[in-house]
Coordinates of N, CA and C in Angstrom, one line a residue:
Chain A
D7 N -8.4 -15.9 -10.6 CA -7.3 -15.5 -9.8 C -7.6 -13.9 -9.3
T8 N -7.6 -13.9 -8.2 CA -7.1 -12.4 -8.3 C -6.0 -12.4 -6.5
E9 N -5.4 -13.2 -6.8 CA -4.7 -12.6 -6.0 C -3.0 -12.5 -6.3
V10 N -2.5 -12.1 -5.3 CA -0.8 -11.9 -5.2 C 0.3 -11.8 -5.2
T11 N 0.9 -13.5 -5.0 CA 1.4 -14.6 -3.8 C 2.6 -14.0 -4.3
Q12 N 3.1 -13.8 -3.1 CA 5.4 -13.4 -2.4 C 4.9 -14.8 -2.1
T13 N 6.6 -14.5 -2.4 CA 7.5 -16.4 -1.1 C 8.9 -15.3 -1.6
P14 N 9.6 -15.6 -0.6 CA 9.1 -16.7 0.8 C 8.7 -15.9 1.8
K15 N 7.3 -16.0 2.5 CA 6.9 -15.4 3.8 C 8.1 -14.7 4.8
H16 N 8.8 -15.3 4.9 CA 10.0 -14.7 6.2 C 10.9 -15.6 5.1
L17 N 12.0 -14.6 5.4 CA 13.2 -14.4 5.2 C 14.5 -13.9 5.8
V18 N 15.1 -14.7 6.6 CA 16.8 -14.4 7.1 C 17.6 -14.7 6.4
M19 N 18.4 -13.7 6.4 CA 19.9 -13.4 5.0 C 20.9 -12.9 6.2
G20 N 21.8 -13.3 6.1 CA 23.1 -12.7 6.3 C 23.8 -11.2 5.6
M21 N 24.7 -10.4 6.0 CA 24.7 -9.6 5.2 C 25.6 -10.2 4.1
T22 N 26.1 -11.0 4.2 CA 26.9 -11.3 2.5 C 26.5 -12.6 1.5
N23 N 25.3 -12.6 2.4 CA 24.3 -13.3 2.0 C 23.4 -12.2 0.1
K24 N 23.0 -13.7 -1.2 CA 22.0 -12.7 -2.3 C 21.0 -14.1 -2.2
K25 N 19.7 -13.3 -1.7 CA 18.2 -14.1 -2.3 C 17.6 -13.0 -3.4
S26 N 16.9 -13.8 -3.2 CA 15.3 -13.1 -4.2 C 14.2 -13.6 -3.4
L27 N 13.7 -12.7 -4.0 CA 12.2 -12.3 -3.6 C 11.4 -12.6 -4.8
K28 N 10.1 -13.3 -4.4 CA 9.1 -13.4 -6.3 C 8.1 -13.3 -5.7
C29 N 7.5 -12.7 -6.9 CA 6.3 -12.0 -6.7 C 5.2 -12.9 -8.3
E30 N 3.8 -13.1 -7.9 CA 3.2 -13.7 -9.0 C 1.7 -13.2 -8.9
Q31 N 1.8 -12.8 -10.1 CA -0.3 -12.6 -10.3 C -0.5 -12.7 -11.8
H32 N -1.8 -13.3 -11.7 CA -2.4 -13.9 -12.7 C -4.0 -13.5 -13.2
M33 N -3.6 -11.9 -13.1 CA -4.8 -11.4 -12.9 C -4.7 -10.4 -14.3
G34 N -3.9 -10.9 -15.8 CA -3.7 -10.2 -16.3 C -2.9 -8.3 -16.2
H35 N -2.9 -8.3 -15.0 CA -2.7 -6.5 -14.7 C -1.1 -6.2 -15.5
R36 N -0.8 -4.8 -15.7 CA 0.2 -4.9 -16.4 C 1.2 -3.9 -15.6
A37 N 0.5 -3.2 -14.8 CA 1.9 -2.9 -14.2 C 1.7 -3.8 -12.4
M38 N 3.3 -3.9 -12.0 CA 3.4 -4.2 -10.8 C 5.1 -3.5 -10.0
Y39 N 4.7 -3.4 -9.0 CA 5.3 -2.8 -8.0 C 6.0 -3.0 -6.7
W40 N 7.3 -3.0 -6.1 CA 7.9 -3.0 -5.4 C 7.8 -2.2 -4.2
Y41 N 7.3 -2.5 -2.7 CA 6.9 -1.4 -1.7 C 7.6 -1.9 -0.5
K42 N 8.6 -0.8 0.3 CA 8.7 -1.2 1.4 C 8.1 -0.5 2.5
Q43 N 8.3 -1.4 4.0 CA 7.2 -1.1 4.6 C 7.5 -1.7 5.9
K44 N 8.5 -0.6 6.8 CA 8.6 0.2 7.8 C 7.7 -0.3 9.4
A45 N 8.0 -1.1 10.7 CA 6.8 -1.1 11.3 C 6.0 0.0 12.0
K46 N 4.5 0.1 11.4 CA 4.0 1.3 12.2 C 4.4 2.6 11.1
K47 N 4.4 1.7 9.5 CA 4.8 3.4 9.1 C 4.2 2.8 7.7
P48 N 3.5 3.8 6.7 CA 2.9 3.3 5.3 C 3.8 3.1 4.6
P49 N 3.2 2.1 3.4 CA 4.2 1.0 2.6 C 4.8 2.5 1.5
E50 N 6.7 2.4 1.5 CA 7.2 3.5 0.4 C 7.4 2.9 -1.0
L51 N 7.0 3.2 -1.6 CA 7.6 2.9 -3.3 C 9.3 2.9 -3.7
M52 N 9.3 1.5 -3.8 CA 10.6 1.2 -4.2 C 10.6 1.1 -6.0
F53 N 10.0 0.1 -7.0 CA 9.7 0.2 -8.3 C 8.4 -0.6 -8.7
V54 N 8.5 0.2 -9.7 CA 7.2 0.1 -10.6 C 7.8 -0.7 -11.9
Y55 N 7.1 -1.3 -12.6 CA 7.7 -1.8 -14.1 C 6.3 -1.8 -14.5
S56 N 6.0 -1.1 -16.2 CA 5.1 -0.9 -16.8 C 5.5 -1.8 -17.6
Y57 N 3.9 -2.7 -18.2 CA 4.6 -3.7 -19.4 C 5.7 -4.3 -19.4
E58 N 6.0 -4.6 -18.6 CA 7.6 -5.7 -18.1 C 8.1 -4.0 -18.4
K59 N 8.4 -4.0 -18.3 CA 9.6 -2.0 -18.0 C 9.4 -1.4 -17.0
L60 N 10.7 -1.7 -16.7 CA 11.0 -0.4 -15.2 C 10.6 1.0 -15.5
S61 N 9.8 1.1 -15.1 CA 9.2 3.1 -15.6 C 9.5 4.3 -14.0
I62 N 10.3 3.1 -13.2 CA 10.3 4.4 -12.0 C 10.8 3.2 -11.0
N63 N 12.2 4.3 -11.1 CA 13.2 4.0 -9.3 C 12.8 4.4 -8.8
E64 N 12.8 5.0 -7.2 CA 12.9 5.9 -6.1 C 14.2 5.6 -5.3
S65 N 15.1 6.3 -6.5 CA 16.3 6.0 -6.0 C 16.9 5.3 -5.1
V66 N 16.5 3.8 -5.5 CA 16.9 2.8 -4.0 C 18.1 2.6 -4.7
P67 N 19.0 1.8 -3.6 CA 20.0 1.4 -4.0 C 20.4 0.0 -4.7
S68 N 20.9 0.4 -5.2 CA 21.6 -1.0 -5.6 C 21.2 -1.9 -5.3
R69 N 21.9 -2.7 -4.1 CA 22.0 -3.2 -3.6 C 20.8 -4.5 -3.2
F70 N 19.7 -4.1 -3.7 CA 18.5 -4.7 -4.1 C 18.1 -4.4 -5.6
S71 N 17.5 -5.3 -6.3 CA 18.3 -5.5 -8.6 C 16.4 -5.8 -9.2
P72 N 15.1 -5.6 -9.5 CA 14.4 -6.1 -9.9 C 14.5 -6.6 -11.4
E73 N 13.5 -6.8 -11.1 CA 13.7 -8.0 -12.4 C 11.9 -8.6 -12.5
C74 N 11.9 -8.0 -13.8 CA 10.4 -9.0 -14.4 C 10.2 -9.7 -16.0
P75 N 10.6 -11.3 -15.5 CA 11.0 -11.5 -16.3 C 9.7 -11.8 -17.4
N76 N 7.8 -11.8 -17.1 CA 7.3 -11.3 -17.5 C 5.6 -11.3 -16.6
S77 N 5.1 -11.3 -18.0 CA 4.0 -10.6 -17.5 C 3.4 -10.4 -15.9
S78 N 3.5 -11.9 -15.6 CA 2.8 -12.8 -14.0 C 4.3 -12.6 -13.3
L79 N 5.6 -12.1 -13.4 CA 6.0 -12.5 -12.3 C 7.4 -11.2 -12.1
L80 N 7.4 -10.7 -11.2 CA 8.0 -10.0 -10.6 C 9.2 -10.4 -9.4
N81 N 10.3 -10.3 -9.7 CA 11.5 -10.6 -8.8 C 12.5 -8.8 -8.1
L82 N 13.0 -9.4 -6.9 CA 13.2 -8.4 -6.2 C 14.7 -9.4 -5.6
H83 N 16.1 -8.9 -6.2 CA 17.4 -9.6 -6.4 C 18.2 -8.9 -4.5
L84 N 18.8 -9.5 -4.0 CA 19.0 -8.8 -2.8 C 20.6 -8.9 -2.2
H85 N 21.3 -8.6 -2.2 CA 22.5 -9.0 -2.2 C 23.2 -7.6 -1.6
A86 N 24.1 -8.0 -0.4 CA 24.8 -7.3 0.5 C 23.6 -5.9 1.1
L87 N 23.4 -6.7 2.0 CA 22.1 -6.1 2.4 C 22.3 -5.6 3.6
Q88 N 22.3 -4.2 4.6 CA 22.5 -4.3 5.5 C 21.3 -4.4 6.9
P89 N 21.5 -4.4 7.9 CA 20.6 -4.8 9.0 C 19.4 -3.6 8.6
E90 N 19.4 -2.2 9.0 CA 17.9 -1.2 8.2 C 17.5 -1.4 7.4
D91 N 18.2 -2.5 6.4 CA 17.1 -2.5 5.0 C 15.8 -4.1 5.5
S92 N 16.1 -4.5 7.1 CA 14.7 -5.0 7.3 C 13.4 -4.5 7.0
A93 N 12.5 -5.6 7.0 CA 11.3 -5.0 6.4 C 10.1 -5.6 5.9
L94 N 8.7 -5.7 5.9 CA 7.7 -6.0 5.3 C 8.1 -5.5 3.8
Y95 N 8.4 -6.4 2.6 CA 8.4 -6.3 1.7 C 7.4 -6.3 0.6
L96 N 6.9 -5.7 0.5 CA 5.5 -6.3 -0.4 C 5.0 -5.3 -1.8
C97 N 4.4 -6.5 -3.1 CA 4.5 -6.8 -4.2 C 3.0 -6.2 -4.1
A98 N 3.5 -5.7 -5.4 CA 1.7 -4.7 -5.3 C 1.2 -4.9 -7.0
S99 N 0.2 -4.8 -7.5 CA 0.0 -5.3 -9.3 C -1.0 -3.9 -9.3
S100 N -1.9 -3.7 -10.6 CA -2.9 -2.9 -11.0 C -3.2 -3.3 -12.2
P101 N -3.7 -2.7 -12.8 CA -4.9 -3.8 -14.1 C -3.7 -2.9 -15.1
G102 N -3.5 -0.8 -15.0 CA -2.6 -0.6 -16.2 C -1.8 0.8 -15.2
P103 N -1.4 0.9 -15.5 CA 0.1 1.8 -15.3 C -0.1 2.7 -14.2
R104 N -0.2 3.9 -13.6 CA -0.4 4.5 -13.0 C -0.3 6.1 -13.9
G105 N -2.3 6.4 -13.4 CA -2.6 7.2 -14.8 C -3.4 8.1 -13.7
K106 N -4.6 9.3 -14.0 CA -4.5 9.9 -13.3 C -5.8 9.5 -12.8
T107 N -6.5 8.3 -13.6 CA -7.7 7.3 -12.7 C -7.0 6.1 -12.4
N108 N -7.7 5.5 -11.1 CA -6.8 4.7 -10.3 C -7.8 4.0 -9.3
Y109 N -7.9 2.7 -9.6 CA -9.1 2.0 -9.1 C -8.3 1.2 -7.8
G110 N -7.4 1.1 -7.4 CA -6.3 0.8 -6.3 C -5.7 -0.4 -7.0
Y111 N -4.8 -1.2 -5.8 CA -4.0 -1.9 -6.4 C -4.5 -3.1 -5.4
T112 N -4.1 -4.6 -6.3 CA -4.3 -5.9 -5.3 C -2.4 -5.4 -5.0
F113 N -2.5 -6.1 -3.5 CA -1.4 -6.6 -2.7 C -0.9 -7.4 -2.3
G114 N 0.3 -8.2 -2.4 CA 0.6 -9.5 -1.3 C 0.6 -9.7 -0.5
S115 N 0.9 -10.3 0.2 CA 0.9 -10.6 1.5 C 2.3 -10.3 2.4
G116 N 2.9 -10.5 1.7 CA 4.5 -9.7 1.7 C 5.6 -10.6 2.1
T117 N 7.0 -10.2 1.9 CA 7.8 -11.0 2.7 C 8.2 -9.8 4.0
R118 N 8.3 -10.8 5.1 CA 9.5 -10.0 6.2 C 10.7 -10.2 5.8
L119 N 11.8 -9.7 5.2 CA 13.2 -9.6 5.9 C 13.1 -9.5 7.1
T120 N 14.3 -10.2 7.1 CA 15.3 -9.7 8.2 C 17.1 -10.3 8.2
V121 N 17.3 -8.8 8.1 CA 18.6 -9.2 7.7 C 19.5 -9.2 9.1
V122 N 21.0 -10.1 9.1 CA 21.8 -10.5 10.4 C 23.1 -9.3 10.0
Chain B
T2 N 7.2 16.1 2.3 CA 6.5 16.8 2.6 C 5.5 16.0 2.3
Q3 N 4.5 15.2 2.9 CA 3.4 14.9 3.4 C 1.5 15.2 3.1
L4 N 1.5 14.3 1.7 CA 0.4 15.3 1.0 C -0.7 14.9 2.0
L5 N -0.9 13.7 2.2 CA -1.9 13.3 3.1 C -1.8 12.8 4.5
E6 N -2.1 13.5 5.2 CA -2.0 13.4 6.4 C -3.8 12.6 7.0
Q7 N -3.2 11.5 7.8 CA -4.7 10.7 8.4 C -4.5 11.4 9.8
S8 N -6.0 11.3 10.6 CA -6.6 11.7 12.1 C -6.8 10.8 12.6
P9 N -7.2 10.1 13.0 CA -6.3 10.2 14.2 C -4.9 9.3 14.3
Q10 N -3.8 8.9 14.5 CA -2.5 7.9 14.0 C -2.9 7.2 14.8
F11 N -3.5 7.0 16.7 CA -4.1 5.3 16.9 C -5.1 5.9 18.0
L12 N -6.1 4.6 17.9 CA -7.6 4.5 18.5 C -7.5 3.6 18.8
S13 N -7.6 3.5 20.3 CA -7.9 2.4 21.0 C -9.9 2.5 21.8
I14 N -11.2 1.9 21.7 CA -12.1 1.9 21.5 C -12.2 0.3 22.2
Q15 N -13.5 0.4 22.3 CA -14.4 -0.5 23.1 C -15.1 -1.4 21.7
E16 N -15.5 -2.3 21.9 CA -16.2 -3.0 21.3 C -18.2 -2.5 21.0
G17 N -18.5 -1.9 19.5 CA -19.6 -1.1 20.1 C -19.8 0.0 19.7
E18 N -19.0 1.1 19.3 CA -18.4 1.9 20.3 C -17.8 2.3 18.0
N19 N -18.9 3.7 18.0 CA -18.5 4.3 16.5 C -17.6 5.5 16.8
L20 N -16.1 5.4 15.6 CA -15.2 6.1 15.2 C -15.2 6.0 13.9
T21 N -14.8 8.0 13.6 CA -14.3 8.4 12.2 C -12.8 8.6 11.9
V22 N -12.5 8.3 11.3 CA -11.2 8.7 10.8 C -11.0 9.4 9.5
Y23 N -10.2 10.1 9.6 CA -10.0 10.9 8.8 C -8.8 11.3 7.9
C24 N -8.5 11.8 6.5 CA -7.3 11.7 5.6 C -7.3 12.9 5.1
N25 N -6.6 14.1 5.1 CA -6.9 15.1 4.6 C -5.7 16.2 3.8
S26 N -5.4 16.6 2.7 CA -4.5 16.9 2.2 C -4.8 18.7 1.9
S27 N -3.8 18.6 1.2 CA -3.8 20.3 0.6 C -4.2 20.4 -1.0
S28 N -4.3 19.4 -1.5 CA -3.8 19.1 -2.7 C -5.1 17.9 -3.5
V29 N -5.1 18.4 -4.3 CA -6.8 17.3 -4.6 C -6.4 16.7 -5.7
F30 N -7.3 15.0 -5.7 CA -6.7 13.9 -6.1 C -8.0 13.8 -6.6
S31 N -7.2 12.5 -7.8 CA -8.4 12.0 -9.1 C -9.2 10.7 -8.7
S32 N -8.4 10.3 -7.5 CA -8.9 8.9 -7.0 C -8.4 8.8 -5.6
L33 N -9.8 8.5 -4.9 CA -8.8 8.5 -3.4 C -9.5 6.7 -3.2
Q34 N -8.2 5.6 -2.5 CA -8.6 4.7 -1.8 C -8.5 4.5 -0.5
W35 N -9.5 3.4 0.5 CA -9.1 3.4 1.6 C -8.2 1.9 1.7
Y36 N -7.1 1.1 2.6 CA -7.2 -0.3 2.5 C -6.7 -0.8 4.5
R37 N -6.5 -1.7 4.4 CA -7.0 -2.1 6.3 C -5.9 -2.8 5.7
Q38 N -4.9 -3.0 6.9 CA -4.0 -3.9 6.4 C -3.6 -4.7 8.4
E39 N -4.2 -5.9 8.4 CA -4.0 -6.9 9.8 C -2.0 -6.6 9.7
P40 N -1.4 -7.3 11.3 CA 0.2 -7.2 11.1 C 0.6 -8.3 10.3
G41 N 1.6 -8.3 9.5 CA 2.3 -9.5 8.9 C 0.9 -9.5 7.9
E42 N 0.3 -8.4 7.2 CA -0.3 -9.5 5.9 C -0.2 -7.4 5.3
G43 N -0.2 -7.9 3.8 CA -0.8 -7.0 3.0 C -1.9 -6.1 3.3
P44 N -1.7 -4.6 2.6 CA -3.0 -4.1 2.4 C -4.0 -4.5 1.7
V45 N -4.9 -4.7 2.2 CA -6.4 -5.0 1.2 C -7.4 -4.0 0.6
L46 N -8.0 -3.4 -0.1 CA -8.8 -3.0 -0.7 C -9.7 -2.6 0.2
L47 N -10.6 -1.8 0.5 CA -11.2 -1.4 1.4 C -12.4 -0.7 0.1
V48 N -12.3 0.0 -0.8 CA -12.4 1.2 -1.3 C -12.2 2.2 -2.1
T49 N -13.0 3.0 -3.0 CA -12.5 3.9 -4.2 C -13.6 4.5 -4.0
V50 N -13.2 6.4 -4.0 CA -13.6 7.1 -4.1 C -13.4 7.8 -5.5
V51 N -14.2 8.3 -6.3 CA -12.9 9.0 -7.5 C -14.6 10.3 -7.2
T52 N -15.6 10.6 -7.4 CA -16.4 11.7 -7.2 C -17.0 12.1 -6.7
G53 N -16.9 13.9 -5.9 CA -16.5 14.7 -5.1 C -18.1 14.5 -4.2
G54 N -17.7 14.3 -3.2 CA -19.1 14.8 -2.2 C -19.3 13.0 -2.1
E55 N -18.9 12.2 -2.6 CA -19.5 10.4 -3.2 C -19.5 9.8 -1.8
V56 N -20.3 9.2 -1.7 CA -20.3 8.4 -0.1 C -21.0 6.6 -0.6
K57 N -20.1 5.7 -0.3 CA -19.8 4.7 -0.2 C -20.1 3.5 1.5
K58 N -21.3 2.8 0.9 CA -21.2 2.5 2.3 C -20.5 0.9 2.3
L59 N -19.8 0.3 2.8 CA -19.7 -1.5 2.9 C -19.6 -1.9 4.2
K60 N -20.7 -2.5 4.8 CA -22.2 -2.9 5.6 C -21.6 -2.0 6.2
R61 N -20.4 -2.1 8.1 CA -20.8 -1.1 8.5 C -20.0 0.3 8.3
L62 N -18.9 -0.9 7.4 CA -18.2 0.9 7.0 C -18.9 2.1 6.1
T63 N -18.5 3.3 6.7 CA -18.8 4.2 5.4 C -17.8 5.0 5.2
F64 N -18.3 5.5 3.6 CA -16.9 6.3 3.0 C -17.0 7.7 2.4
Q65 N -16.4 8.4 2.7 CA -17.0 10.2 2.4 C -16.0 10.8 2.0
F66 N -15.9 11.2 0.2 CA -14.9 11.8 -0.6 C -14.9 12.7 -0.2
G67 N -14.6 13.8 0.1 CA -15.1 14.7 0.2 C -15.2 16.2 -1.4
D68 N -16.1 17.0 -1.1 CA -16.8 17.8 -2.5 C -15.0 18.4 -2.9
A69 N -14.5 18.8 -2.7 CA -13.2 19.5 -3.3 C -11.9 18.2 -3.4
R70 N -12.9 17.3 -3.5 CA -11.9 16.1 -3.5 C -10.4 16.3 -3.0
K71 N -10.2 17.0 -2.1 CA -9.2 17.4 -0.9 C -8.7 16.4 -0.1
D72 N -10.0 15.4 0.5 CA -10.0 15.2 1.8 C -11.4 13.7 1.8
S73 N -11.4 12.6 2.9 CA -12.0 11.9 3.0 C -12.5 11.6 4.3
S74 N -12.8 10.8 4.7 CA -13.5 10.0 5.9 C -13.9 8.6 5.7
L75 N -13.6 8.0 6.7 CA -14.0 6.7 7.0 C -15.1 6.3 8.6
H76 N -15.8 6.2 8.3 CA -16.6 6.4 9.3 C -17.4 4.4 10.0
I77 N -16.7 4.0 11.1 CA -17.5 2.1 11.4 C -18.7 2.8 12.5
T78 N -19.6 2.1 12.1 CA -20.1 2.0 13.3 C -20.1 1.1 14.0
A79 N -20.7 0.7 14.8 CA -20.8 -0.8 16.4 C -19.4 -1.7 15.9
A80 N -18.0 -0.9 15.8 CA -16.9 -1.9 16.3 C -16.8 -3.0 16.3
Q81 N -16.2 -4.0 16.0 CA -15.8 -4.9 16.2 C -14.2 -5.4 16.6
P82 N -14.1 -5.7 17.0 CA -12.9 -6.2 17.3 C -11.9 -7.1 15.8
G83 N -12.8 -8.3 15.2 CA -12.1 -8.0 13.6 C -11.8 -6.6 12.3
D84 N -12.3 -5.8 13.3 CA -11.8 -4.5 12.6 C -10.6 -4.2 13.0
T85 N -9.9 -4.5 13.6 CA -8.5 -3.9 14.1 C -7.9 -3.9 13.2
G86 N -7.0 -3.2 12.8 CA -6.0 -3.0 11.6 C -5.1 -1.5 11.7
L87 N -4.6 -1.5 10.8 CA -4.1 -0.3 10.2 C -4.9 -0.4 9.0
Y88 N -5.2 1.4 9.1 CA -6.4 1.7 7.9 C -5.6 3.0 7.6
L89 N -5.0 2.7 6.0 CA -4.4 3.9 4.8 C -5.2 4.6 3.8
C90 N -4.8 5.7 3.8 CA -6.2 5.6 3.0 C -5.1 6.3 1.3
A91 N -5.1 6.6 0.4 CA -4.1 6.8 -1.2 C -4.8 7.4 -1.7
G92 N -4.3 7.8 -2.6 CA -4.3 9.3 -3.5 C -3.8 8.8 -4.9
T93 N -4.4 9.1 -6.2 CA -3.6 10.0 -7.2 C -3.2 11.0 -7.7
N94 N -2.3 11.6 -7.6 CA -2.5 13.2 -7.4 C -1.2 13.4 -8.6
S95 N -1.7 14.2 -9.1 CA -0.4 14.7 -10.2 C 0.4 15.7 -10.1
D96 N 2.0 15.7 -10.6 CA 3.1 16.2 -9.8 C 2.9 17.0 -10.8
S97 N 3.3 18.2 -10.0 CA 3.7 19.5 -10.8 C 4.3 20.0 -11.4
T98 N 5.7 19.4 -11.3 CA 7.4 19.3 -11.5 C 7.2 18.9 -12.6
S99 N 6.6 17.1 -12.4 CA 6.9 16.4 -14.0 C 5.6 15.9 -14.2
G100 N 4.3 16.4 -14.4 CA 3.5 16.5 -15.0 C 3.2 14.7 -14.8
T101 N 3.6 13.6 -13.9 CA 3.3 12.6 -14.3 C 2.5 12.2 -12.5
Y102 N 1.9 11.5 -12.4 CA 1.4 10.8 -11.6 C 1.5 10.2 -10.3
K103 N 1.5 10.5 -9.2 CA 2.3 9.6 -8.2 C 0.7 8.7 -7.2
Y104 N 1.5 7.8 -6.8 CA 0.3 7.3 -5.9 C 0.7 7.4 -4.9
I105 N 0.1 8.6 -3.9 CA 0.2 8.6 -1.9 C 0.0 8.3 -1.2
F106 N 0.2 7.5 -0.5 CA -0.2 6.4 0.7 C -0.2 7.9 1.8
G107 N -1.1 7.7 3.4 CA -1.6 8.5 4.0 C -0.7 7.8 5.5
T108 N -0.9 9.0 6.2 CA 0.1 8.7 7.8 C -0.1 7.4 8.1
G109 N -1.7 6.9 7.9 CA -2.2 5.8 8.4 C -2.9 5.6 9.9
T110 N -3.8 5.6 10.8 CA -4.0 5.8 11.8 C -4.6 3.9 12.1
R111 N -3.9 3.3 13.2 CA -3.4 1.9 14.1 C -5.4 2.8 14.9
L112 N -5.8 1.3 14.1 CA -7.2 1.5 15.5 C -7.3 -0.5 16.2
K113 N -7.6 -0.2 17.9 CA -7.9 -1.8 18.0 C -9.1 -0.8 19.0
V114 N -9.4 -2.1 18.4 CA -11.2 -2.6 18.6 C -10.8 -3.5 20.1
L115 N -11.1 -3.6 21.5 CA -11.2 -4.1 22.3 C -12.2 -5.1 23.0
A116 N -12.7 -5.7 23.3 CA -13.5 -6.9 23.4 C -14.3 -6.4 24.9

């Protein structure tokens, strides 16, 4: 299995809702990432998990809450989002933590989130 | 400050034409990747270059890493409609303040190949 699987593919939620995005990989990768991508822009890093521990939080608002239950799963819990949070949310994984030598990430297909 | 600048930002060409996309920086990168992203999908890794001056070929795509490892180019020969998408370069760079490694995405090049 060489894929990163994200669910759901599309999500519409109200500003008072609570929802979760899920990401799964079975490649044995020990680093997993959440990115946010706005239209026609490059992905922006949100969180990095290394060996199931949160290693980087890029000053993301607390209405986004990541969770790594085990080495294969990564969740992003959403609560009280704003319309400007509407974007494509991408999960990615890599064999090991970020270091000098990087052979690239495997990305999922993303969750298209719309906040109404 | 955007460390990886891509040019051009947009490119619309006819099927069969050749094109080159550039990825430039004033910083040295230990490795650099190119990705292609189609609408509504995640980026797909095309290639990794590590050594200065390295050239890699993937069918009609030729990737080059600059001798000083500060820049890279992607050349597509005889473009096809299936090449349409957002091309992103990305690289690993050492943060001078923290000493940690950061993974930086380029500004992106949006390519449209017309049949």
